[in-house]
Amino acid sequence: MGSIVLFGPPGAGKGTQAQRIMEHTGLPQISTGDMLRAAVKASTPVGIEAKGYMDRGELVPDDIILALIEERIKEPDAANGVMFDGFPRTVPQAVALSEMTSISHVLAIEVPDERIVERICGRTTCGRCGIVFHDTFNPVPSSGCPCGSYEEKRRADDNEDTVLNRLHAYHLQTSPLAEWYEEKGLFHRVNGDRAINEITADLLSLLE
Ligand code: AP5
């Protein structure tokens, strides 16, 4: 198996499923969104440049994203393949990625637009371990976060206005990638409008 791409609109459940697939496959998760948020928090030059795009719900320019990926996949844990979450998001990013590493599966989690706002606006994350929850659909267990100490975090871009812009960017710039990967025979669709466990089971069976 080569590297995997988790594909889908904002709030489709890419991060949620990446954490579960990682437990089964051992492939490290590379989330460009997480890398950018870390850069913003640390006020690095990349973070300072990316922040405005992220706050508006627009895609960060390809050259910034590709420089981050090029560095990240040189790290030793990426030697036997990785799981990309939220990357690539444009055809130029996919073309550049195909020159860097081999992709064996693109797993598309499909969720209708009308589900996206409620998913994103109810999202919380444990700031200590990164597990993703939802106020209604996937609440923090009454016993607390599995890591032992739940620290609630909400993302700055998880508001209705920004979500609608992110969805617009997805349809305009990212969804054309489906056809690009379909032509290469790598694209697999999964219905993401179901219980989290059912989706995980389908994704894992596609990887077998
Ligand atoms: P990024 O961080 O990648 O955000 P995103 O793509 O908008 O995706 P999300 O993280 O919002 O959603 P997800 O699919 O991971 O869903 P999750 O599992 O959390 O990007 C943020 C920004 O960074 C972009 O807008 C852009 O500016 C920039 N950026 C990042 N990468 C870039 C790139 N490659 N190029 C250019 N710019 C880039 O689930 C969401 C919620 O739903 C959670 O609360 C979860 O508990 C719940 N949930 C999950 N599954 C289910 C289910 N089956 N049923 C009910 N609820 C569910």
mmCIF file of C-alpha atoms and ligand atoms in Angstrom:
data_model
loop_
_atom_site.group_PDB
_atom_site.id
_atom_site.type_symbol
_atom_site.label_atom_id
_atom_site.label_comp_id
_atom_site.label_asym_id
_atom_site.label_seq_id
_atom_site.Cartn_x
_atom_site.Cartn_y
_atom_site.Cartn_z
ATOM 1 C CA MET A 1 0.000 0.000 0.000
ATOM 2 C CA GLY A 2 1.261 3.488 -0.853
ATOM 3 C CA SER A 3 0.019 6.717 0.693
ATOM 4 C CA ILE A 4 -3.688 7.446 1.199
ATOM 5 C CA VAL A 5 -5.593 10.653 0.506
ATOM 6 C CA LEU A 6 -8.715 11.380 2.569
ATOM 7 C CA PHE A 7 -10.903 13.562 0.394
ATOM 8 C CA GLY A 8 -14.155 15.404 1.062
ATOM 9 C CA PRO A 9 -15.804 18.700 1.912
ATOM 10 C CA PRO A 10 -15.152 20.570 5.168
ATOM 11 C CA GLY A 11 -16.793 18.669 8.017
ATOM 12 C CA ALA A 12 -17.071 15.413 6.050
ATOM 13 C CA GLY A 13 -15.286 13.567 8.852
ATOM 14 C CA LYS A 14 -11.771 13.352 7.350
ATOM 15 C CA GLY A 15 -10.033 14.119 10.655
ATOM 16 C CA THR A 16 -12.381 11.830 12.606
ATOM 17 C CA GLN A 17 -11.736 8.922 10.253
ATOM 18 C CA ALA A 18 -7.999 9.646 9.959
ATOM 19 C CA GLN A 19 -7.581 9.075 13.712
ATOM 20 C CA ARG A 20 -9.304 5.687 13.392
ATOM 21 C CA ILE A 21 -7.502 4.569 10.222
ATOM 22 C CA MET A 22 -4.192 5.535 11.838
ATOM 23 C CA GLU A 23 -4.904 3.093 14.698
ATOM 24 C CA HIS A 24 -5.427 0.249 12.182
ATOM 25 C CA THR A 25 -2.765 0.977 9.575
ATOM 26 C CA GLY A 26 -0.082 2.806 11.565
ATOM 27 C CA LEU A 27 0.169 5.356 8.752
ATOM 28 C CA PRO A 28 0.879 8.835 10.160
ATOM 29 C CA GLN A 29 -1.789 11.495 9.519
ATOM 30 C CA ILE A 30 -0.619 14.592 7.664
ATOM 31 C CA SER A 31 -3.242 17.324 7.961
ATOM 32 C CA THR A 32 -2.352 20.551 6.178
ATOM 33 C CA GLY A 33 -5.068 22.294 8.215
ATOM 34 C CA ASP A 34 -3.388 21.199 11.491
ATOM 35 C CA MET A 35 0.044 22.219 10.171
ATOM 36 C CA LEU A 36 -1.260 25.655 9.203
ATOM 37 C CA ARG A 37 -3.023 26.147 12.565
ATOM 38 C CA ALA A 38 0.242 25.277 14.352
ATOM 39 C CA ALA A 39 2.080 27.827 12.168
ATOM 40 C CA VAL A 40 -0.551 30.496 12.930
ATOM 41 C CA LYS A 41 -0.283 29.777 16.664
ATOM 42 C CA ALA A 42 3.516 30.048 16.530
ATOM 43 C CA SER A 43 3.328 33.215 14.379
ATOM 44 C CA THR A 44 5.812 31.817 11.858
ATOM 45 C CA PRO A 45 6.078 33.621 8.473
ATOM 46 C CA VAL A 46 3.893 30.860 6.939
ATOM 47 C CA GLY A 47 1.338 31.269 9.725
ATOM 48 C CA ILE A 48 1.229 35.042 9.342
ATOM 49 C CA GLU A 49 0.664 34.729 5.596
ATOM 50 C CA ALA A 50 -1.874 31.888 5.860
ATOM 51 C CA LYS A 51 -4.045 33.367 8.623
ATOM 52 C CA GLY A 52 -6.059 35.780 6.460
ATOM 53 C CA TYR A 53 -6.927 33.088 3.922
ATOM 54 C CA MET A 54 -7.986 30.670 6.679
ATOM 55 C CA ASP A 55 -10.081 33.264 8.519
ATOM 56 C CA ARG A 56 -11.933 34.026 5.280
ATOM 57 C CA GLY A 57 -12.399 30.334 4.441
ATOM 58 C CA GLU A 58 -10.291 30.595 1.281
ATOM 59 C CA LEU A 59 -7.596 28.160 0.191
ATOM 60 C CA VAL A 60 -4.028 29.056 1.139
ATOM 61 C CA PRO A 61 -1.843 29.463 -2.016
ATOM 62 C CA ASP A 62 -0.404 26.255 -3.472
ATOM 63 C CA ASP A 63 3.275 27.280 -3.088
ATOM 64 C CA ILE A 64 2.896 27.637 0.701
ATOM 65 C CA ILE A 65 1.128 24.281 1.035
ATOM 66 C CA LEU A 66 3.563 22.417 -1.210
ATOM 67 C CA ALA A 67 6.588 23.756 0.700
ATOM 68 C CA LEU A 68 5.042 22.436 3.947
ATOM 69 C CA ILE A 69 4.361 19.008 2.444
ATOM 70 C CA GLU A 70 7.774 18.710 0.829
ATOM 71 C CA GLU A 71 9.420 19.221 4.235
ATOM 72 C CA ARG A 72 6.976 17.006 6.144
ATOM 73 C CA ILE A 73 7.307 13.926 3.933
ATOM 74 C CA LYS A 74 11.090 13.952 4.366
ATOM 75 C CA GLU A 75 10.610 13.016 8.037
ATOM 76 C CA PRO A 76 11.436 9.403 8.962
ATOM 77 C CA ASP A 77 7.871 8.437 9.970
ATOM 78 C CA ALA A 78 6.717 9.162 6.406
ATOM 79 C CA ALA A 79 9.109 6.665 4.793
ATOM 80 C CA ASN A 80 6.504 3.881 4.410
ATOM 81 C CA GLY A 81 3.539 5.979 3.333
ATOM 82 C CA VAL A 82 1.258 8.492 5.000
ATOM 83 C CA MET A 83 -2.377 9.451 5.207
ATOM 84 C CA PHE A 84 -3.052 12.917 3.793
ATOM 85 C CA ASP A 85 -6.033 14.696 5.392
ATOM 86 C CA GLY A 86 -7.217 17.843 3.596
ATOM 87 C CA PHE A 87 -4.456 17.685 0.973
ATOM 88 C CA PRO A 88 -4.316 17.880 -2.032
ATOM 89 C CA ARG A 89 -7.079 20.447 -2.571
ATOM 90 C CA THR A 90 -6.300 21.747 -6.071
ATOM 91 C CA VAL A 91 -5.209 20.041 -9.276
ATOM 92 C CA PRO A 92 -1.727 21.707 -9.139
ATOM 93 C CA GLN A 93 -1.302 20.323 -5.582
ATOM 94 C CA ALA A 94 -2.254 16.824 -6.821
ATOM 95 C CA VAL A 95 0.131 17.042 -9.775
ATOM 96 C CA ALA A 96 2.983 18.116 -7.470
ATOM 97 C CA LEU A 97 2.129 15.342 -4.997
ATOM 98 C CA SER A 98 2.251 12.708 -7.745
ATOM 99 C CA GLU A 99 5.861 13.749 -8.361
ATOM 100 C CA MET A 100 6.758 13.446 -4.663
ATOM 101 C CA THR A 101 5.191 10.114 -3.637
ATOM 102 C CA SER A 102 2.971 7.288 -4.829
ATOM 103 C CA ILE A 103 -0.732 7.335 -3.901
ATOM 104 C CA SER A 104 -2.570 4.004 -3.689
ATOM 105 C CA HIS A 105 -6.042 5.113 -2.561
ATOM 106 C CA VAL A 106 -8.088 8.312 -2.613
ATOM 107 C CA LEU A 107 -10.975 7.782 -0.183
ATOM 108 C CA ALA A 108 -13.798 10.278 -0.691
ATOM 109 C CA ILE A 109 -16.182 10.790 2.230
ATOM 110 C CA GLU A 110 -19.368 12.150 0.692
ATOM 111 C CA VAL A 111 -21.713 14.298 2.791
ATOM 112 C CA PRO A 112 -24.496 16.550 1.446
ATOM 113 C CA ASP A 113 -23.952 20.312 1.804
ATOM 114 C CA GLU A 114 -26.967 20.703 4.115
ATOM 115 C CA ARG A 115 -25.260 18.551 6.781
ATOM 116 C CA ILE A 116 -22.003 20.505 6.777
ATOM 117 C CA VAL A 117 -22.912 23.639 8.755
ATOM 118 C CA GLU A 118 -24.413 21.683 11.685
ATOM 119 C CA ARG A 119 -21.380 19.409 11.789
ATOM 120 C CA ILE A 120 -18.817 22.209 11.735
ATOM 121 C CA CYS A 121 -20.607 24.571 14.117
ATOM 122 C CA GLY A 122 -20.912 21.828 16.774
ATOM 123 C CA ARG A 123 -17.317 20.603 16.538
ATOM 124 C CA THR A 124 -15.051 20.576 19.582
ATOM 125 C CA THR A 125 -11.559 19.147 19.875
ATOM 126 C CA CYS A 126 -9.604 18.065 22.918
ATOM 127 C CA GLY A 127 -6.703 20.512 23.032
ATOM 128 C CA ARG A 128 -4.606 17.954 24.862
ATOM 129 C CA CYS A 129 -4.854 14.889 22.572
ATOM 130 C CA GLY A 130 -6.572 16.212 19.409
ATOM 131 C CA ILE A 131 -9.575 13.853 19.436
ATOM 132 C CA VAL A 132 -12.508 15.415 17.552
ATOM 133 C CA PHE A 133 -15.993 15.484 19.115
ATOM 134 C CA HIS A 134 -19.369 17.038 18.314
ATOM 135 C CA ASP A 135 -21.770 18.676 20.779
ATOM 136 C CA THR A 136 -24.669 16.509 19.546
ATOM 137 C CA PHE A 137 -23.487 13.793 17.153
ATOM 138 C CA ASN A 138 -20.326 12.637 18.911
ATOM 139 C CA PRO A 139 -20.251 14.086 22.439
ATOM 140 C CA VAL A 140 -17.365 13.837 24.880
ATOM 141 C CA PRO A 141 -18.076 10.657 26.952
ATOM 142 C CA SER A 142 -19.499 11.296 30.430
ATOM 143 C CA SER A 143 -16.312 9.659 31.767
ATOM 144 C CA GLY A 144 -14.290 12.384 29.965
ATOM 145 C CA CYS A 145 -11.870 12.301 27.063
ATOM 146 C CA PRO A 146 -9.997 8.969 26.629
ATOM 147 C CA CYS A 147 -6.733 10.912 27.186
ATOM 148 C CA GLY A 148 -7.818 11.550 30.772
ATOM 149 C CA SER A 149 -8.104 15.327 30.734
ATOM 150 C CA TYR A 150 -10.442 17.084 28.322
ATOM 151 C CA GLU A 151 -9.476 20.617 27.296
ATOM 152 C CA GLU A 152 -12.192 22.003 25.038
ATOM 153 C CA LYS A 153 -11.019 23.834 21.917
ATOM 154 C CA ARG A 154 -13.091 25.367 19.118
ATOM 155 C CA ARG A 155 -11.599 26.481 15.812
ATOM 156 C CA ALA A 156 -11.613 30.160 14.813
ATOM 157 C CA ASP A 157 -12.952 29.256 11.342
ATOM 158 C CA ASP A 158 -15.825 27.099 12.646
ATOM 159 C CA ASN A 159 -18.549 29.710 12.181
ATOM 160 C CA GLU A 160 -21.391 29.742 9.679
ATOM 161 C CA ASP A 161 -20.062 32.507 7.376
ATOM 162 C CA THR A 162 -16.608 30.973 7.034
ATOM 163 C CA VAL A 163 -18.033 27.473 6.566
ATOM 164 C CA LEU A 164 -20.087 28.644 3.595
ATOM 165 C CA ASN A 165 -16.937 30.140 2.023
ATOM 166 C CA ARG A 166 -15.012 26.902 2.698
ATOM 167 C CA LEU A 167 -17.790 24.928 1.036
ATOM 168 C CA HIS A 168 -17.714 27.281 -1.944
ATOM 169 C CA ALA A 169 -13.927 26.833 -2.259
ATOM 170 C CA TYR A 170 -14.413 23.057 -2.053
ATOM 171 C CA HIS A 171 -16.910 22.948 -4.916
ATOM 172 C CA LEU A 172 -14.955 25.380 -7.084
ATOM 173 C CA GLN A 173 -11.331 24.342 -6.539
ATOM 174 C CA THR A 174 -11.238 20.915 -4.867
ATOM 175 C CA SER A 175 -14.090 18.828 -6.283
ATOM 176 C CA PRO A 176 -12.529 18.815 -9.827
ATOM 177 C CA LEU A 177 -9.833 16.601 -8.311
ATOM 178 C CA ALA A 178 -12.366 13.743 -8.102
ATOM 179 C CA GLU A 179 -12.346 13.382 -11.884
ATOM 180 C CA TRP A 180 -8.542 13.707 -11.987
ATOM 181 C CA TYR A 181 -8.145 10.791 -9.550
ATOM 182 C CA GLU A 182 -11.000 8.795 -11.099
ATOM 183 C CA GLU A 183 -9.171 8.768 -14.424
ATOM 184 C CA LYS A 184 -6.208 7.229 -12.596
ATOM 185 C CA GLY A 185 -8.423 4.508 -11.053
ATOM 186 C CA LEU A 186 -7.573 5.574 -7.497
ATOM 187 C CA PHE A 187 -10.868 7.154 -6.411
ATOM 188 C CA HIS A 188 -13.293 5.384 -4.010
ATOM 189 C CA ARG A 189 -16.521 6.931 -2.695
ATOM 190 C CA VAL A 190 -18.036 6.239 0.722
ATOM 191 C CA ASN A 191 -21.370 7.545 2.018
ATOM 192 C CA GLY A 192 -20.341 9.816 4.902
ATOM 193 C CA ASP A 193 -23.887 10.591 6.043
ATOM 194 C CA ARG A 194 -24.030 7.592 8.390
ATOM 195 C CA ALA A 195 -22.771 6.504 11.783
ATOM 196 C CA ILE A 196 -19.042 7.103 12.285
ATOM 197 C CA ASN A 197 -18.327 3.376 12.895
ATOM 198 C CA GLU A 198 -20.065 2.294 9.685
ATOM 199 C CA ILE A 199 -17.958 4.733 7.665
ATOM 200 C CA THR A 200 -14.751 3.517 9.326
ATOM 201 C CA ALA A 201 -15.649 -0.101 8.479
ATOM 202 C CA ASP A 202 -16.175 0.778 4.796
ATOM 203 C CA LEU A 203 -12.943 2.763 4.593
ATOM 204 C CA LEU A 204 -10.922 -0.033 6.181
ATOM 205 C CA SER A 205 -12.419 -2.625 3.838
ATOM 206 C CA LEU A 206 -11.389 -0.490 0.847
ATOM 207 C CA LEU A 207 -7.832 -0.541 2.172
ATOM 208 C CA GLU A 208 -7.676 -4.343 2.593
HETATM 209 P P1 AP5 B 1 -8.870 21.952 7.313
HETATM 210 O O1 AP5 B 1 -8.385 21.996 8.689
HETATM 211 O O2 AP5 B 1 -8.375 20.916 6.397
HETATM 212 O O3 AP5 B 1 -10.442 21.983 7.365
HETATM 213 P P2 AP5 B 1 -11.545 21.351 6.389
HETATM 214 O O4 AP5 B 1 -11.165 20.700 5.149
HETATM 215 O O5 AP5 B 1 -12.500 22.466 6.253
HETATM 216 O O6 AP5 B 1 -12.019 20.115 7.127
HETATM 217 P P3 AP5 B 1 -12.415 20.023 8.581
HETATM 218 O O7 AP5 B 1 -11.227 19.804 9.459
HETATM 219 O O8 AP5 B 1 -13.289 21.197 8.927
HETATM 220 O O9 AP5 B 1 -13.383 18.760 8.549
HETATM 221 P P4 AP5 B 1 -13.123 17.209 8.610
HETATM 222 O O10 AP5 B 1 -13.549 16.604 7.304
HETATM 223 O O11 AP5 B 1 -11.762 16.852 9.120
HETATM 224 O O12 AP5 B 1 -14.249 16.842 9.676
HETATM 225 P P5 AP5 B 1 -14.121 16.341 11.203
HETATM 226 O O13 AP5 B 1 -13.653 14.933 11.248
HETATM 227 O O14 AP5 B 1 -13.435 17.336 12.052
HETATM 228 O O15 AP5 B 1 -8.565 23.363 6.586
HETATM 229 C C1 AP5 B 1 -8.793 24.601 7.244
HETATM 230 C C2 AP5 B 1 -8.294 25.725 6.347
HETATM 231 O O16 AP5 B 1 -6.877 25.592 6.121
HETATM 232 C C3 AP5 B 1 -8.910 25.784 4.939
HETATM 233 O O17 AP5 B 1 -10.127 26.496 4.920
HETATM 234 C C4 AP5 B 1 -7.797 26.482 4.145
HETATM 235 O O18 AP5 B 1 -7.807 27.879 4.379
HETATM 236 C C5 AP5 B 1 -6.530 25.917 4.769
HETATM 237 N N1 AP5 B 1 -5.997 24.706 4.101
HETATM 238 C C6 AP5 B 1 -5.835 23.482 4.677
HETATM 239 N N2 AP5 B 1 -5.313 22.611 3.796
HETATM 240 C C7 AP5 B 1 -5.163 23.301 2.640
HETATM 241 C C8 AP5 B 1 -4.679 22.928 1.351
HETATM 242 N N3 AP5 B 1 -4.273 21.669 1.069
HETATM 243 N N4 AP5 B 1 -4.650 23.884 0.383
HETATM 244 C C9 AP5 B 1 -5.047 25.149 0.643
HETATM 245 N N5 AP5 B 1 -5.515 25.564 1.840
HETATM 246 C C10 AP5 B 1 -5.582 24.641 2.832
HETATM 247 O O19 AP5 B 1 -15.707 16.319 11.554
HETATM 248 C C11 AP5 B 1 -16.437 17.542 11.644
HETATM 249 C C12 AP5 B 1 -17.471 17.405 12.783
HETATM 250 O O20 AP5 B 1 -18.453 16.413 12.418
HETATM 251 C C13 AP5 B 1 -16.867 16.932 14.118
HETATM 252 O O21 AP5 B 1 -17.515 17.595 15.165
HETATM 253 C C14 AP5 B 1 -17.179 15.407 14.148
HETATM 254 O O22 AP5 B 1 -17.316 14.919 15.473
HETATM 255 C C15 AP5 B 1 -18.494 15.357 13.375
HETATM 256 N N6 AP5 B 1 -18.644 14.125 12.617
HETATM 257 C C16 AP5 B 1 -17.659 13.426 11.935
HETATM 258 N N7 AP5 B 1 -18.194 12.342 11.337
HETATM 259 C C17 AP5 B 1 -19.546 12.367 11.612
HETATM 260 C C18 AP5 B 1 -20.642 11.509 11.256
HETATM 261 N N8 AP5 B 1 -20.461 10.425 10.487
HETATM 262 N N9 AP5 B 1 -21.873 11.845 11.705
HETATM 263 C C19 AP5 B 1 -22.055 12.947 12.490
HETATM 264 N N10 AP5 B 1 -21.057 13.798 12.867
HETATM 265 C C20 AP5 B 1 -19.820 13.490 12.417
#
